[in-house]
Coordinates of C-alpha atoms and ligand atoms in Angstrom, one line a residue:
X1 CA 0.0 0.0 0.0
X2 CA 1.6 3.6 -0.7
X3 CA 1.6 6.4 1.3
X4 CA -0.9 7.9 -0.4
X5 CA -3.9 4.9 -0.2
X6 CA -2.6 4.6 3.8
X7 CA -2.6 8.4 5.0
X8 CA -4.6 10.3 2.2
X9 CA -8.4 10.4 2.8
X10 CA -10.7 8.5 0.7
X11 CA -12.0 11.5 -1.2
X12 CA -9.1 11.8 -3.6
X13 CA -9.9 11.1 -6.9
X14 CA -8.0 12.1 -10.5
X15 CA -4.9 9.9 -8.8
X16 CA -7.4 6.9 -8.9
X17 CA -8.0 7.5 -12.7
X18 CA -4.1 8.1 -13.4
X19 CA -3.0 6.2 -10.6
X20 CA 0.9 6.7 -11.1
X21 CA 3.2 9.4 -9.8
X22 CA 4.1 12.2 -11.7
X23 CA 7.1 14.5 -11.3
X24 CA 7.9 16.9 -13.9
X25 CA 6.1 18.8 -16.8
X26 CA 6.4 20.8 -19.3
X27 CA 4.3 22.1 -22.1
X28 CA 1.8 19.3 -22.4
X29 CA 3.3 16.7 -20.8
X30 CA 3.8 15.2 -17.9
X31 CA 6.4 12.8 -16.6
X32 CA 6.1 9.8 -13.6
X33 CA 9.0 9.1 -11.7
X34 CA 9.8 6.5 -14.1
X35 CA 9.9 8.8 -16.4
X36 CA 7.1 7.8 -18.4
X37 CA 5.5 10.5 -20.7
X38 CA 1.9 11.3 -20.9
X39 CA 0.7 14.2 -23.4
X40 CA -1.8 16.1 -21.1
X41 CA -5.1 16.7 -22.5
X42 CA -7.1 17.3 -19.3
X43 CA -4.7 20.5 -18.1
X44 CA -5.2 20.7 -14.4
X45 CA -9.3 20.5 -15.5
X46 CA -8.5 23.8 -17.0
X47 CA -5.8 25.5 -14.9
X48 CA -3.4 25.4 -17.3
X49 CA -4.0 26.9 -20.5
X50 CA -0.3 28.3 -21.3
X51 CA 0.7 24.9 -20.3
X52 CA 3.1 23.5 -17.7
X53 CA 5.9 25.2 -16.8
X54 CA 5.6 27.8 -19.5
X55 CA 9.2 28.7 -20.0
X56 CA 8.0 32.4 -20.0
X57 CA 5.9 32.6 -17.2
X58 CA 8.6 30.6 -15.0
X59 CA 10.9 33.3 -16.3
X60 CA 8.7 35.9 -15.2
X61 CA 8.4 34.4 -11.6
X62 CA 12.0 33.6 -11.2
X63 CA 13.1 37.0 -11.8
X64 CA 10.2 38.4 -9.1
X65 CA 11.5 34.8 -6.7
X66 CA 15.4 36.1 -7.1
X67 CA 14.5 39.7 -6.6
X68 CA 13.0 39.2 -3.2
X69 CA 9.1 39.8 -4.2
X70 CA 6.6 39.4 -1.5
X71 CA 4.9 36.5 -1.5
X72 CA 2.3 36.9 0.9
X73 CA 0.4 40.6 1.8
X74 CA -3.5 39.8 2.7
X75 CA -5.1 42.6 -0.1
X76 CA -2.3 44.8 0.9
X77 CA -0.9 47.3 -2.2
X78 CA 1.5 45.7 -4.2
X79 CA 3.7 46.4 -6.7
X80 CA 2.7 42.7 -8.4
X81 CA -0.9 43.8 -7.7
X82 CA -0.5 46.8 -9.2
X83 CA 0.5 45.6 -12.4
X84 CA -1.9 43.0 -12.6
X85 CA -4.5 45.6 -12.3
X86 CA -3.2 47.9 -14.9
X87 CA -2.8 45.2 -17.3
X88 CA -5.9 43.2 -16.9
X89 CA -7.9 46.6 -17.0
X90 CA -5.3 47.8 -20.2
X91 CA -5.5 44.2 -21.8
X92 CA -8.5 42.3 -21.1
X93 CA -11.0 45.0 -20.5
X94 CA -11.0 48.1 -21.5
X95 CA -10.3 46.7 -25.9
X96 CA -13.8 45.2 -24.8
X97 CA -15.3 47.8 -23.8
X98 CA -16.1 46.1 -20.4
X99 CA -16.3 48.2 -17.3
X100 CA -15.5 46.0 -14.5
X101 CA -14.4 46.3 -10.5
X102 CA -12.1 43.8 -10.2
X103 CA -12.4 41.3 -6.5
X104 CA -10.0 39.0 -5.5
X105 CA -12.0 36.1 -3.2
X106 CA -10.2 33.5 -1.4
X107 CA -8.1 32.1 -4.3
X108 CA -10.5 29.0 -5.8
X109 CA -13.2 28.9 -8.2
X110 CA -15.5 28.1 -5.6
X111 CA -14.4 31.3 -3.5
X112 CA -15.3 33.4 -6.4
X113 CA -19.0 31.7 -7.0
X114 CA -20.0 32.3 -3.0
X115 CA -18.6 36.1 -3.4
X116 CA -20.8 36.4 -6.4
X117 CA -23.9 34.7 -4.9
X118 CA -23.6 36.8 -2.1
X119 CA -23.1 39.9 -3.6
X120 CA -26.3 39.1 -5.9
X121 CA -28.0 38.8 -2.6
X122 CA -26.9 41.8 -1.0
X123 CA -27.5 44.4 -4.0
X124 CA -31.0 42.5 -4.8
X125 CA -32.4 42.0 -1.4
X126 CA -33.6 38.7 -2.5
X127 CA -32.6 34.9 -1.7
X128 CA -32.9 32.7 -4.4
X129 CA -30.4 32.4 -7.4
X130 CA -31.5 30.3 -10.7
X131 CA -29.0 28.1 -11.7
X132 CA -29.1 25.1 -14.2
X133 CA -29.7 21.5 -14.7
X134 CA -26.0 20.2 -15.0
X135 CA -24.6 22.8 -13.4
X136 CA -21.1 23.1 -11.8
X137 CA -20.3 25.9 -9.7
X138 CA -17.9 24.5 -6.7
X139 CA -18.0 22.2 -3.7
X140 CA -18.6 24.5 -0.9
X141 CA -22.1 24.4 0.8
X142 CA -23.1 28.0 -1.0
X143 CA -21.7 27.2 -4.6
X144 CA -22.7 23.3 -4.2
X145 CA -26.6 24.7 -3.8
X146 CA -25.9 25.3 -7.4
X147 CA -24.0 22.2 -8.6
X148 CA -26.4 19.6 -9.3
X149 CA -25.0 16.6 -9.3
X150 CA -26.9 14.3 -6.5
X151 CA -23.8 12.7 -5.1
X152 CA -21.6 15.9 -3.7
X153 CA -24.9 17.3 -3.0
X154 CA -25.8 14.6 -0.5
X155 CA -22.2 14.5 0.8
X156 CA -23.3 18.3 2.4
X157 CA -25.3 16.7 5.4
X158 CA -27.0 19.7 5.5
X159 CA -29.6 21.9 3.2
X160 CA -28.7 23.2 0.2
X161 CA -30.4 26.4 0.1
X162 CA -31.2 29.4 -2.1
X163 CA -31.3 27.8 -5.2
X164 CA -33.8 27.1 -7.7
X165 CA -32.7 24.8 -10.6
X166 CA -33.8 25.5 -14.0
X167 CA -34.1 23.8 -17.1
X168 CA -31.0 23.6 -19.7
X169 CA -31.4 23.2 -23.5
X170 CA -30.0 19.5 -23.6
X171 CA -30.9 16.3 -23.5
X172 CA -35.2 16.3 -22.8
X173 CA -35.0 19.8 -22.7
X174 CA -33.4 20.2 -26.2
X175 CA -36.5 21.3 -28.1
X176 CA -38.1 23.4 -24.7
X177 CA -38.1 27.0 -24.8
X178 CA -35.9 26.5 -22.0
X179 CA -35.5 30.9 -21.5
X180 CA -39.7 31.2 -22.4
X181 CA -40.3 28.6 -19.0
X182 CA -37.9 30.3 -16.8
X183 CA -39.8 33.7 -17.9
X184 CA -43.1 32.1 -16.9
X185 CA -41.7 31.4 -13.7
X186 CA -40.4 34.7 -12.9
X187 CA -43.9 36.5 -14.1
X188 CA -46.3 33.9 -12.6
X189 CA -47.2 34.7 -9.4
X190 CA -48.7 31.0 -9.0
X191 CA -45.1 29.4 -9.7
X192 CA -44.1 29.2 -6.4
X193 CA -40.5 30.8 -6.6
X194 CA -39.9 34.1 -5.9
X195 CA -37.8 36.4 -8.5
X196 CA -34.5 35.5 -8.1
X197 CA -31.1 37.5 -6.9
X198 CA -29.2 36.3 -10.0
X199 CA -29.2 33.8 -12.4
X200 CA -25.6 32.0 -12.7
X201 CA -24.6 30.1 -16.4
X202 CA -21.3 28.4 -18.2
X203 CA -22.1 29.3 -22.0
X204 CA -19.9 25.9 -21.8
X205 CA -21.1 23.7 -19.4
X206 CA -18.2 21.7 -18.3
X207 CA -18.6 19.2 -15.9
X208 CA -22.1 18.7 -17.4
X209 CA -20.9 16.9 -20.1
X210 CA -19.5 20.0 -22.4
X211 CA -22.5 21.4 -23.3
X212 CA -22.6 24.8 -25.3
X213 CA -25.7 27.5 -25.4
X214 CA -25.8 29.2 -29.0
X215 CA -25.6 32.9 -28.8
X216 CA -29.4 33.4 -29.7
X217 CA -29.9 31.5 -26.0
X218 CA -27.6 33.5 -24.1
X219 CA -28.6 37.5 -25.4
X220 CA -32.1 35.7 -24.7
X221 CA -31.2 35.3 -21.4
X222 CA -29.4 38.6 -20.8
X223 CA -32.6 40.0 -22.2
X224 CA -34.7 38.5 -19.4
X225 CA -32.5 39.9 -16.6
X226 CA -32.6 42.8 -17.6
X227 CA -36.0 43.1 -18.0
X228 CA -36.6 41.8 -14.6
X229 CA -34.3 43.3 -12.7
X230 CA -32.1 40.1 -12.3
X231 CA -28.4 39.9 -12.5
X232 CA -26.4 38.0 -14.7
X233 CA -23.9 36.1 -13.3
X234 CA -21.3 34.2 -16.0
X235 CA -19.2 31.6 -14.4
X236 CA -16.3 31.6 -16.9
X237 CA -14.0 29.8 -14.2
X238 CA -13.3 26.3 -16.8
X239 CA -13.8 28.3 -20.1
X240 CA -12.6 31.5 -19.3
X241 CA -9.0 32.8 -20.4
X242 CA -9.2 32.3 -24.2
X243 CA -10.4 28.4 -23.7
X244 CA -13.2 28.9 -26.5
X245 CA -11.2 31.4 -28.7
X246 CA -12.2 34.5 -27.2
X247 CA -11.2 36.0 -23.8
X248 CA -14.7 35.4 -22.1
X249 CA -16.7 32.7 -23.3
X250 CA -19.5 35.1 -23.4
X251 CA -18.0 37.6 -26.2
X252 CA -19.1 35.9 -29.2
X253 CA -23.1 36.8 -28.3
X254 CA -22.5 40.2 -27.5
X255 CA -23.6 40.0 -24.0
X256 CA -22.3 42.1 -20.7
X257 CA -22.8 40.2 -17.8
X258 CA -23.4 41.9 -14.4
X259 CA -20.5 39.4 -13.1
X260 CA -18.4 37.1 -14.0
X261 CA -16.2 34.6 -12.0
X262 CA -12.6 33.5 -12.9
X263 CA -10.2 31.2 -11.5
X264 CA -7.7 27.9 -12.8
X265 CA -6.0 29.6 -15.9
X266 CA -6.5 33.1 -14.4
X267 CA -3.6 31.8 -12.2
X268 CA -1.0 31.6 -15.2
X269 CA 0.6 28.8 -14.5
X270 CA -1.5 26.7 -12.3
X271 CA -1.3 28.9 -9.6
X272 CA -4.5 29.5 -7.1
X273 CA -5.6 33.0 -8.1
X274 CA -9.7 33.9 -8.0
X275 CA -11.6 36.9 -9.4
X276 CA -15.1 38.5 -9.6
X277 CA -15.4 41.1 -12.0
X278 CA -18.6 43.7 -11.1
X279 CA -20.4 46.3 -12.8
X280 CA -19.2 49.3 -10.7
X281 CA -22.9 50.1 -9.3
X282 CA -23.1 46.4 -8.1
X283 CA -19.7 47.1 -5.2
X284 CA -21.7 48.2 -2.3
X285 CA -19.4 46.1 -0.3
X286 CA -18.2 47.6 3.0
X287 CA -14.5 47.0 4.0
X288 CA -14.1 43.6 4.8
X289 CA -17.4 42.6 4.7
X290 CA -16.0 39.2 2.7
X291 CA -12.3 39.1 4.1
X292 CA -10.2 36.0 3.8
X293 CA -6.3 35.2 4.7
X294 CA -5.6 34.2 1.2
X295 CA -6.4 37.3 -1.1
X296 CA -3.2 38.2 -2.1
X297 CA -1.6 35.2 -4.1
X298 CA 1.4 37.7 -5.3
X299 CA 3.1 35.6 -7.2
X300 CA -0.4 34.2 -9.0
X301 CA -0.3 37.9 -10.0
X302 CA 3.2 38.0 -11.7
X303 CA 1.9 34.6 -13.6
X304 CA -1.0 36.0 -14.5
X305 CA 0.6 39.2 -15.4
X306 CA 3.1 37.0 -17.3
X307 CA -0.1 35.0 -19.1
X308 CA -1.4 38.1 -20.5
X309 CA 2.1 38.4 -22.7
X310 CA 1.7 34.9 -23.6
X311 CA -2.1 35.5 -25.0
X312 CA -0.6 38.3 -26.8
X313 CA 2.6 37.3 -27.6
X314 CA 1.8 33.9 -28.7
X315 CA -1.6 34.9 -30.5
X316 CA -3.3 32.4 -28.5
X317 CA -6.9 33.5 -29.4
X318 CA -6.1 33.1 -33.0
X319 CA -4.6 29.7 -32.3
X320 CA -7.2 28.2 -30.3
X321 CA -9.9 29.0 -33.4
X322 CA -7.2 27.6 -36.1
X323 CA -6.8 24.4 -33.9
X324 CA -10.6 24.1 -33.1
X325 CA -11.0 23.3 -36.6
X326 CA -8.2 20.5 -36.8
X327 CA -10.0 19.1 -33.7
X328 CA -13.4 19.3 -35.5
X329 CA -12.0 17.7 -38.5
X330 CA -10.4 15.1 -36.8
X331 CA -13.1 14.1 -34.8
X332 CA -15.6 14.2 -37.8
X333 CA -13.4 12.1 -40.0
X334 CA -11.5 9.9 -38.0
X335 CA -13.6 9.0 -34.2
X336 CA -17.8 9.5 -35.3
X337 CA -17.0 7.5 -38.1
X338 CA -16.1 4.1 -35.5
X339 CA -19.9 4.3 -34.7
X340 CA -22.5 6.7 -35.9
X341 CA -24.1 6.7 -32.1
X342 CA -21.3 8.5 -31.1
X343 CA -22.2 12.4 -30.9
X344 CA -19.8 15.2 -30.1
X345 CA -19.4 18.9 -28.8
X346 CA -17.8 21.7 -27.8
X347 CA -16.0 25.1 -28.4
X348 CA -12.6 26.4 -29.3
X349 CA -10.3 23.7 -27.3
X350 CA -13.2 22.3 -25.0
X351 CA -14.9 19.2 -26.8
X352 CA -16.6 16.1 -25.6
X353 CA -17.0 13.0 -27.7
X354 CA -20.2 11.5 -25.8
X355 CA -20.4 8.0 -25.8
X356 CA -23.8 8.2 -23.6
X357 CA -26.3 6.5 -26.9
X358 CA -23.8 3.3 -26.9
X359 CA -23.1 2.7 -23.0
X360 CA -25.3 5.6 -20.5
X361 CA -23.8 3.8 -17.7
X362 CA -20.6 5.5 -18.3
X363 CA -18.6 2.0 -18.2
X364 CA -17.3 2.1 -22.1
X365 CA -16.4 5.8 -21.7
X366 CA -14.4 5.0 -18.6
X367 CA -12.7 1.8 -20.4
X368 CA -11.4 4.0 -23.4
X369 CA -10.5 6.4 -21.0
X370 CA -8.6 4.0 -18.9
X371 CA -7.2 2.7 -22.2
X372 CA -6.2 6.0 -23.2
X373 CA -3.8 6.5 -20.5
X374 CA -2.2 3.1 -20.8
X375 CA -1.2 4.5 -24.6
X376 CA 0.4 7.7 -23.1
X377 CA -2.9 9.9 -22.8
X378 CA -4.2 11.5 -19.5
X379 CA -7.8 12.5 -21.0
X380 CA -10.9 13.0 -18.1
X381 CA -15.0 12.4 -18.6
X382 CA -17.3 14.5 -17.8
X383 CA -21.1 14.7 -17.8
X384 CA -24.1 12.4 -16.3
X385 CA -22.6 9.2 -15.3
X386 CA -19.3 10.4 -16.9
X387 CA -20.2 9.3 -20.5
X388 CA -18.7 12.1 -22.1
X389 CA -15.0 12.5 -23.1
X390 CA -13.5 15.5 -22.1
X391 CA -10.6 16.9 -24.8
X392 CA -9.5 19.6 -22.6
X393 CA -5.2 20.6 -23.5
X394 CA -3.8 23.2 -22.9
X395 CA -4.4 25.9 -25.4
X396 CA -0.3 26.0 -26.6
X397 CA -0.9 23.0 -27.6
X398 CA 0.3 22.4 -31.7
X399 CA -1.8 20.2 -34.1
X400 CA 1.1 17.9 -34.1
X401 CA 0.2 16.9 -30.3
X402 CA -3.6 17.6 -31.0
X403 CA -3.2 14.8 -33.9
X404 CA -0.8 12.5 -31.5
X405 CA -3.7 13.0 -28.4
X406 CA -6.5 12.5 -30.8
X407 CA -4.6 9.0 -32.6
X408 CA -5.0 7.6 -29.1
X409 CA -8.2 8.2 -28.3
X410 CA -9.3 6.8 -32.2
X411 CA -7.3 3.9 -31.9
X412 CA -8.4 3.4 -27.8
X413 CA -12.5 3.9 -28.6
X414 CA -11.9 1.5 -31.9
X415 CA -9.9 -1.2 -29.5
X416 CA -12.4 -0.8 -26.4
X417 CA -15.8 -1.2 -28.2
X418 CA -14.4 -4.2 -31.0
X419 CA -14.1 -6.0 -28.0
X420 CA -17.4 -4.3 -25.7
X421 CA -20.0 -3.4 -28.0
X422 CA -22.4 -5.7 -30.5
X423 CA -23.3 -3.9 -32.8
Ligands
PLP1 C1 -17.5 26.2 -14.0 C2 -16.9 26.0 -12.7 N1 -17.2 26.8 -11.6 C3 -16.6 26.6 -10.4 C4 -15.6 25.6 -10.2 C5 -15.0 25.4 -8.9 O1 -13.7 25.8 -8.9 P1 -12.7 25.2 -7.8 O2 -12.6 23.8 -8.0 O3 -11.4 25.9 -8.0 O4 -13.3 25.6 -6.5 C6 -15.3 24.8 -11.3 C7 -14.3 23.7 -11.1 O5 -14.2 22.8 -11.9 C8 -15.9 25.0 -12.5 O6 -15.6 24.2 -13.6

């Protein structure tokens, strides 16, 4: 037995799917102690956009490291903060034309969901925040009110409060009017919810199975909170940071949301580093009023500092939309063709091959994933019962290693269902 199945809790769980132990990285791979290479196409679940160990961003950090930087400050001024700031706001927002306060939550995902949620709550005056069927928002007890999977839910031993789960354009709901019901249950009186705070969405939901909303849906839904006084809370923490192509996953439909939430790739280089961007009017926060020890990650600011250059330098946005279509094409030609009950989706560098119409159990999926990794691949699933392959590199990542990731899984799925499925 290691030391990892005799003192570490029960709840860990990627090392069970990749169960060896990795030591270096770099670009997108990783290296086990034996020194065994495995191209990386599940990048810290989407932490590491510019890859491991960027060269740059490493460079960036040493220099800071060797110069005697502060490391830790609570939300003190900085001179790392500082330019963080001024970038983001130079880089990021202003050539949108987005007019954002910036908040730095404890540094996780989830940190910046319950900021958001309570924030909503505060401005608004009201409870409940709509979120969706398949959501994923975080596993603490305010954010996991709005992650709907059953099984963290019930691991809360308590209520999960506040939140009102709506309908999402998949699966039964493909053909609903999906924003005409939630409409009907803001205006009827007789629905039994009361108006909600907010109403949080992924335009890409992840953990859900990689499921994408179509611009129409989202300025549809931006539409309806405005009209009812309701704010719009995008959770871009998985598909944020150029991940579908564009900075924000929301940019391609036009939409402002009242917030968004960042976090993984935010960090640079893997580093734990949370935001909430705010329309100005919405920070009637008083001074500490949401406080935490952990605000101040200063080195996630160089890295993130650093990461802007890389977006930039490396034309990263441009990249991820050139090597979108290499995926689709690949996909199309070379992994739907093994069975035509295989269905896929996605956006920019986030794609799921669903394998849910040949095994819903999730088995087969786990197999090829299983299988995947024995050829060199470290590839994660994702939606209901984990039937859905998650492609998920980081976004450095040439066609060369796109092709060499997506061989694998090809030649895996073909191997895994000759031998599972009768056709
Ligand atoms: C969309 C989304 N929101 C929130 C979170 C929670 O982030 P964290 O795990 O850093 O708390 C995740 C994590 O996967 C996520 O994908």
């Amino acid at each position: 037995m290691s030391i990892f199945e005799q003192t570490e809790s029960e709840v860990r769980s990627y090392c069970r799917a990749f169960p060896v132990v990795f030591d270096r990285s770099e670009g997108c791979f990783m290296y086990d102690e034996d020194g065994n290479k495995y191209l990386d196409f599940f990048a810290g679940a989407g932490a590491l956009n510019y890859g491991h160990n960027n060269p740059y961003i490493i460079g960036k950090m040493t220099e800071y490291l060797q110069h005697g930087g502060i490391l830790h400050a609570l939300d003190m001024s900085t001179v790392a903060k500082r330019k963080f700031l001024t970038d983001f706001q130079e880089r990021i927002l202003k050539p949108r034309g987005l007019d954002y306060k910036v908040m730095f939550p404890a540094p996780t995902g989830t940190n910046a969901v319950e900021s958001a949620f309570k924030l909503a709550r505060k401005v608004k005056g009201r409870q409940t925040i709509f979120a969706f069927q398949g959501a994923f928002h975080g596993m603490s007890l305010g954010s996991l009110a709005a992650t709907s999977h059953a099984y963290p839910r019930a691991a809360s031993g308590t209520p999960l409060l506040g939140v009102t789960f709506m309908p999402f354009p998949y699966g039964f709901n493909k053909s609903f009017d999906t924003i005409g019901y939630i409409e009907n249950v803001i205006e009827d009186d007789h629905s039994g919810s009361e108006v909600p705070a907010a109403i949080v969405v992924e335009t890409v939901q992840a953990e859900g199975g990689i499921i994408p909303v179509d611009v129409e849906w989202q300025r549809r839904l931006r539409e309806l909170c405005y009209k009812h006084g309701i704010l719009l809370i995008v959770d871009d923490i998985q598909i944020g940071c150029g991940r579908t192509g564009e900075f924000f996953s929301f940019e391609k439909a036009g939409i402002v949301p009242d917030m968004v939430t960042l976090s993984k790739s935010i960090g640079g280089i893997g580093l734990p580093m949370a935001l909430l961007l705010m329309r100005p009017e919405l920070d009637i926060w008083g001074p500490a009023e949401h406080n935490g020890t952990f605000r101040g990650n200063q080195l996630a600011f160089v890295a993130a500092d650093a990461a802007l250059d890389v977006l930039e330098n490396d034309h990263l946005l441009e990249h991820v939309k050139q090597t979108e279509k290499f995926l689709v094409k690949y996909v199309e030609e070379k992994i739907l063709p093994l069975d035509p009950r295989i269905e896929y989706r996605g956006r920019g560098l986030i794609y799921g091959i669903d394998f849910t119409a040949l095994d819903p159990s999730g088995a087969l999926a786990g197999k090829i994933s299983k299988k995947c990794f024995e050829n060199g691949l470290i590839i994660e699933r994702s939606g209901r019962n984990d039937t859905v392959l998650k492609i998920l590199p980081p976004l450095v990542i040439t066609e060369e290693e796109l092709k060499q990731g997506l061989d694998i899984i090809a030649s895996s799925a073909a191997e895994i269902m000759s031998k599972e499925i009768a056709k």
